[in-house]
Amino acid sequence: MNIWLHWHGILGRRLGVVFPEGMAMPKHMVYSLRYYYRLLGMNKNAIALPSLKKEAKLPVILNQAELKELFAAPTLLKQRIVLTLIYSAGLRGQEVINLKISDIDFERRTIHIRQSKYKKDRIVPLSDGMAIGLKKYLSAENPHIWLFNGKEPDGCYSVKGLSWVMRENLKKTSITKEVNLHSLRHSYATHLLEQGVNIVTLKELLGHADITTTMIYLHIALCKVVQAHSPLDTLYNCNGNANKA
């Protein structure tokens, strides 16, 4: 007998509750049963219980005014550059700390992200403004090997250190949204969609394995609504001519 259906009926009878067909078992019941089965060494039965769906929450993003305020907050050039770079290229925290100086191609205006999530490499554009800032940073800080050195001369930054930089500089702003370091990547993706970048290109820029992951930004982006029309009209440039006929 299916473990889920079995316990669904037993619990309902014992609690005096009739669960409608298809109704999910309350969360605390699933947790209790999992613990009980594992305590008895019945791990297979624990696995057979229904999985709990995660709450579907949309990412929180920063608008352009908030981003400008955040990037103006750091007093240290290194902190300003690293936060701006994350947003400008939509990088994950781990990707930033793994960047080497040689991964930045100023002539071709590209950033080479190596062996990131899913063990994939990708190339993303380097903003002209970011290139100017990085050159200034490299000249002033003179990092060795890694683009952003940590406490040790030959060591790189840590994700924990990056998160601290984000938190401390948020305190200097008037931003009240519950955001973190990864919110800069969310903001990058949303803003690109709003500026006309298609979802397939965005998937590649973000390094997603599945386009369904990228599609969450469609729920946030304020994209312009394009009026429905026939492609034949644009083929022969017929727009508006029908009224004149």
GROMACS .gro file of C-alpha atoms in nm:
model
  245
    1MET     CA    1   0.000   0.000   0.000
    2ASN     CA    2   0.122   0.352  -0.079
    3ILE     CA    3   0.269   0.492   0.245
    4TRP     CA    4   0.130   0.837   0.180
    5LEU     CA    5  -0.229   0.718   0.128
    6HIS     CA    6  -0.202   0.485   0.426
    7TRP     CA    7  -0.096   0.756   0.671
    8HIS     CA    8  -0.327   1.011   0.513
    9GLY     CA    9  -0.621   0.789   0.612
   10ILE     CA   10  -0.490   0.686   0.957
   11LEU     CA   11  -0.407   1.040   1.067
   12GLY     CA   12  -0.738   1.165   0.945
   13ARG     CA   13  -0.927   0.906   1.151
   14ARG     CA   14  -0.720   0.955   1.465
   15LEU     CA   15  -0.750   1.332   1.454
   16GLY     CA   16  -1.113   1.324   1.356
   17VAL     CA   17  -1.033   1.510   1.040
   18VAL     CA   18  -1.144   1.412   0.692
   19PHE     CA   19  -0.880   1.514   0.439
   20PRO     CA   20  -1.040   1.586   0.098
   21GLU     CA   21  -0.894   1.387  -0.186
   22GLY     CA   22  -0.582   1.556  -0.321
   23MET     CA   23  -0.536   1.773  -0.010
   24ALA     CA   24  -0.175   1.801   0.102
   25MET     CA   25  -0.076   1.657   0.438
   26PRO     CA   26   0.003   1.933   0.690
   27LYS     CA   27   0.372   2.019   0.702
   28HIS     CA   28   0.427   1.926   1.070
   29MET     CA   29   0.281   1.580   1.005
   30VAL     CA   30   0.529   1.512   0.726
   31TYR     CA   31   0.822   1.623   0.944
   32SER     CA   32   0.699   1.410   1.238
   33LEU     CA   33   0.655   1.099   1.026
   34ARG     CA   34   0.996   1.140   0.863
   35TYR     CA   35   1.157   1.160   1.205
   36TYR     CA   36   0.956   0.859   1.331
   37TYR     CA   37   1.048   0.638   1.035
   38ARG     CA   38   1.418   0.729   1.054
   39LEU     CA   39   1.417   0.661   1.427
   40LEU     CA   40   1.294   0.308   1.349
   41GLY     CA   41   1.546   0.268   1.069
   42MET     CA   42   1.271   0.268   0.807
   43ASN     CA   43   1.437   0.518   0.573
   44LYS     CA   44   1.260   0.388   0.263
   45ASN     CA   45   0.924   0.473   0.417
   46ALA     CA   46   1.051   0.820   0.506
   47ILE     CA   47   1.151   0.877   0.144
   48ALA     CA   48   0.806   0.761   0.027
   49LEU     CA   49   0.636   1.049   0.207
   50PRO     CA   50   0.528   1.344  -0.009
   51SER     CA   51   0.785   1.617  -0.066
   52LEU     CA   52   0.713   1.962   0.072
   53LYS     CA   53   0.688   2.236  -0.184
   54LYS     CA   54   0.905   2.540  -0.123
   55GLU     CA   55   0.735   2.875  -0.105
   56ALA     CA   56   0.755   3.043  -0.445
   57LYS     CA   57   0.900   3.384  -0.369
   58LEU     CA   58   1.005   3.633  -0.633
   59PRO     CA   59   1.356   3.779  -0.607
   60VAL     CA   60   1.385   4.128  -0.459
   61ILE     CA   61   1.569   4.371  -0.687
   62LEU     CA   62   1.711   4.720  -0.656
   63ASN     CA   63   1.598   4.998  -0.888
   64GLN     CA   64   1.845   5.226  -1.065
   65ALA     CA   65   1.830   5.502  -0.803
   66GLU     CA   66   1.899   5.249  -0.526
   67LEU     CA   67   2.189   5.098  -0.717
   68LYS     CA   68   2.349   5.439  -0.765
   69GLU     CA   69   2.313   5.509  -0.394
   70LEU     CA   70   2.466   5.172  -0.304
   71PHE     CA   71   2.763   5.210  -0.539
   72ALA     CA   72   2.833   5.558  -0.399
   73ALA     CA   73   2.834   5.429  -0.039
   74PRO     CA   74   3.177   5.255  -0.012
   75THR     CA   75   3.471   5.470   0.093
   76LEU     CA   76   3.716   5.207  -0.031
   77LEU     CA   77   3.768   5.185  -0.407
   78LYS     CA   78   3.800   4.805  -0.391
   79GLN     CA   79   3.455   4.767  -0.233
   80ARG     CA   80   3.293   5.005  -0.480
   81ILE     CA   81   3.447   4.819  -0.775
   82VAL     CA   82   3.354   4.469  -0.657
   83LEU     CA   83   2.988   4.558  -0.592
   84THR     CA   84   2.958   4.740  -0.923
   85LEU     CA   85   3.122   4.453  -1.111
   86ILE     CA   86   2.876   4.198  -0.970
   87TYR     CA   87   2.583   4.403  -1.098
   88SER     CA   88   2.744   4.502  -1.428
   89ALA     CA   89   2.805   4.140  -1.532
   90GLY     CA   90   2.541   3.953  -1.330
   91LEU     CA   91   2.800   3.747  -1.143
   92ARG     CA   92   2.753   3.498  -0.862
   93GLY     CA   93   2.958   3.560  -0.548
   94GLN     CA   94   3.176   3.254  -0.612
   95GLU     CA   95   3.241   3.368  -0.969
   96VAL     CA   96   3.369   3.707  -0.851
   97ILE     CA   97   3.623   3.568  -0.605
   98ASN     CA   98   3.749   3.317  -0.865
   99LEU     CA   99   3.825   3.586  -1.122
  100LYS     CA  100   4.188   3.631  -1.213
  101ILE     CA  101   4.335   3.947  -1.362
  102SER     CA  102   4.398   3.751  -1.682
  103ASP     CA  103   4.023   3.680  -1.713
  104ILE     CA  104   3.957   4.045  -1.793
  105ASP     CA  105   4.009   4.130  -2.162
  106PHE     CA  106   4.006   4.509  -2.189
  107GLU     CA  107   4.059   4.510  -2.565
  108ARG     CA  108   3.770   4.275  -2.647
  109ARG     CA  109   3.562   4.408  -2.354
  110THR     CA  110   3.488   4.061  -2.213
  111ILE     CA  111   3.505   3.875  -1.880
  112HIS     CA  112   3.591   3.504  -1.890
  113ILE     CA  113   3.412   3.314  -1.612
  114ARG     CA  114   3.575   2.975  -1.568
  115GLN     CA  115   3.427   2.651  -1.432
  116SER     CA  116   3.139   2.812  -1.251
  117LYS     CA  117   2.819   2.640  -1.143
  118TYR     CA  118   2.757   2.320  -1.344
  119LYS     CA  119   3.132   2.328  -1.428
  120LYS     CA  120   3.073   2.554  -1.727
  121ASP     CA  121   3.277   2.840  -1.871
  122ARG     CA  122   3.110   3.146  -2.019
  123ILE     CA  123   3.201   3.486  -2.161
  124VAL     CA  124   3.008   3.796  -2.056
  125PRO     CA  125   3.044   4.156  -2.179
  126LEU     CA  126   3.263   4.401  -1.990
  127SER     CA  127   3.094   4.740  -1.962
  128ASP     CA  128   3.293   5.040  -2.091
  129GLY     CA  129   3.233   5.220  -1.762
  130MET     CA  130   3.338   4.911  -1.567
  131ALA     CA  131   3.657   4.884  -1.772
  132ILE     CA  132   3.755   5.239  -1.669
  133GLY     CA  133   3.686   5.160  -1.304
  134LEU     CA  134   3.879   4.832  -1.313
  135LYS     CA  135   4.185   4.997  -1.468
  136LYS     CA  136   4.178   5.260  -1.195
  137TYR     CA  137   4.144   4.989  -0.930
  138LEU     CA  138   4.428   4.776  -1.075
  139SER     CA  139   4.657   5.076  -1.083
  140ALA     CA  140   4.576   5.176  -0.725
  141GLU     CA  141   4.560   4.834  -0.557
  142ASN     CA  142   4.804   4.634  -0.773
  143PRO     CA  143   4.646   4.293  -0.694
  144HIS     CA  144   4.844   3.974  -0.755
  145ILE     CA  145   4.699   3.689  -0.967
  146TRP     CA  146   4.345   3.723  -0.834
  147LEU     CA  147   4.140   4.023  -0.939
  148PHE     CA  148   4.036   4.072  -0.576
  149ASN     CA  149   4.296   3.957  -0.324
  150GLY     CA  150   4.198   3.858   0.028
  151LYS     CA  151   4.392   3.916   0.348
  152GLU     CA  152   4.682   3.708   0.221
  153PRO     CA  153   4.875   3.857  -0.076
  154ASP     CA  154   4.827   3.543  -0.290
  155GLY     CA  155   4.481   3.458  -0.161
  156CYS     CA  156   4.146   3.557  -0.307
  157TYR     CA  157   3.845   3.720  -0.144
  158SER     CA  158   3.584   3.500   0.025
  159VAL     CA  159   3.209   3.497  -0.043
  160LYS     CA  160   3.161   3.565   0.328
  161GLY     CA  161   3.380   3.874   0.291
  162LEU     CA  162   3.178   3.991  -0.010
  163SER     CA  163   2.851   3.950   0.180
  164TRP     CA  164   2.995   4.157   0.465
  165VAL     CA  165   3.089   4.433   0.220
  166MET     CA  166   2.732   4.435   0.087
  167ARG     CA  167   2.574   4.444   0.434
  168GLU     CA  168   2.801   4.718   0.569
  169ASN     CA  169   2.749   4.944   0.271
  170LEU     CA  170   2.373   4.890   0.270
  171LYS     CA  171   2.372   5.038   0.622
  172LYS     CA  172   2.505   5.364   0.477
  173THR     CA  173   2.211   5.398   0.238
  174SER     CA  174   1.840   5.469   0.271
  175ILE     CA  175   1.753   5.132   0.114
  176THR     CA  176   1.496   4.944   0.323
  177LYS     CA  177   1.443   4.640   0.098
  178GLU     CA  178   1.557   4.300   0.224
  179VAL     CA  179   1.839   4.245  -0.022
  180ASN     CA  180   2.171   4.064  -0.021
  181LEU     CA  181   2.472   4.018  -0.247
  182HIS     CA  182   2.280   3.794  -0.488
  183SER     CA  183   2.019   4.068  -0.531
  184LEU     CA  184   2.270   4.248  -0.755
  185ARG     CA  185   2.259   3.953  -0.997
  186HIS     CA  186   1.878   3.951  -0.981
  187SER     CA  187   1.876   4.324  -1.057
  188TYR     CA  188   2.111   4.274  -1.353
  189ALA     CA  189   1.885   4.007  -1.505
  190THR     CA  190   1.565   4.205  -1.453
  191HIS     CA  191   1.706   4.528  -1.592
  192LEU     CA  192   1.842   4.355  -1.904
  193LEU     CA  193   1.498   4.207  -1.974
  194GLU     CA  194   1.343   4.550  -1.935
  195GLN     CA  195   1.599   4.690  -2.179
  196GLY     CA  196   1.502   4.442  -2.449
  197VAL     CA  197   1.744   4.149  -2.408
  198ASN     CA  198   1.563   3.827  -2.498
  199ILE     CA  199   1.521   3.545  -2.248
  200VAL     CA  200   1.746   3.299  -2.438
  201THR     CA  201   2.038   3.542  -2.445
  202LEU     CA  202   1.982   3.622  -2.077
  203LYS     CA  203   1.996   3.250  -1.993
  204GLU     CA  204   2.340   3.226  -2.151
  205LEU     CA  205   2.465   3.544  -1.981
  206LEU     CA  206   2.357   3.413  -1.641
  207GLY     CA  207   2.498   3.066  -1.702
  208HIS     CA  208   2.171   2.888  -1.626
  209ALA     CA  209   2.142   2.520  -1.719
  210ASP     CA  210   1.765   2.540  -1.765
  211ILE     CA  211   1.570   2.829  -1.915
  212THR     CA  212   1.291   2.778  -1.662
  213THR     CA  213   1.529   2.919  -1.399
  214THR     CA  214   1.571   3.233  -1.608
  215MET     CA  215   1.198   3.270  -1.668
  216ILE     CA  216   1.136   3.380  -1.307
  217TYR     CA  217   1.257   3.726  -1.409
  218LEU     CA  218   0.963   3.756  -1.648
  219HIS     CA  219   0.744   3.790  -1.339
  220ILE     CA  220   0.944   4.091  -1.215
  221ALA     CA  221   1.053   4.278  -1.526
  222LEU     CA  222   0.836   4.569  -1.637
  223CYS     CA  223   0.860   4.499  -2.008
  224LYS     CA  224   0.687   4.712  -2.267
  225VAL     CA  225   0.374   4.556  -2.412
  226VAL     CA  226   0.406   4.518  -2.788
  227GLN     CA  227   0.078   4.555  -2.973
  228ALA     CA  228  -0.030   4.233  -3.144
  229HIS     CA  229   0.009   4.249  -3.520
  230SER     CA  230   0.064   4.031  -3.825
  231PRO     CA  231   0.424   3.980  -3.941
  232LEU     CA  232   0.293   4.034  -4.296
  233ASP     CA  233   0.243   4.402  -4.214
  234THR     CA  234   0.610   4.450  -4.131
  235LEU     CA  235   0.718   4.232  -4.425
  236TYR     CA  236   0.565   4.476  -4.676
  237ASN     CA  237   0.571   4.779  -4.447
  238CYS     CA  238   0.189   4.793  -4.466
  239ASN     CA  239   0.130   4.946  -4.121
  240GLY     CA  240  -0.133   5.216  -4.143
  241ASN     CA  241  -0.185   5.179  -4.518
  242ALA     CA  242  -0.505   4.977  -4.474
  243ASN     CA  243  -0.686   5.282  -4.336
  244LYS     CA  244  -0.587   5.487  -4.640
  245ALA     CA  245  -0.721   5.233  -4.889
   0.00000   0.00000   0.00000
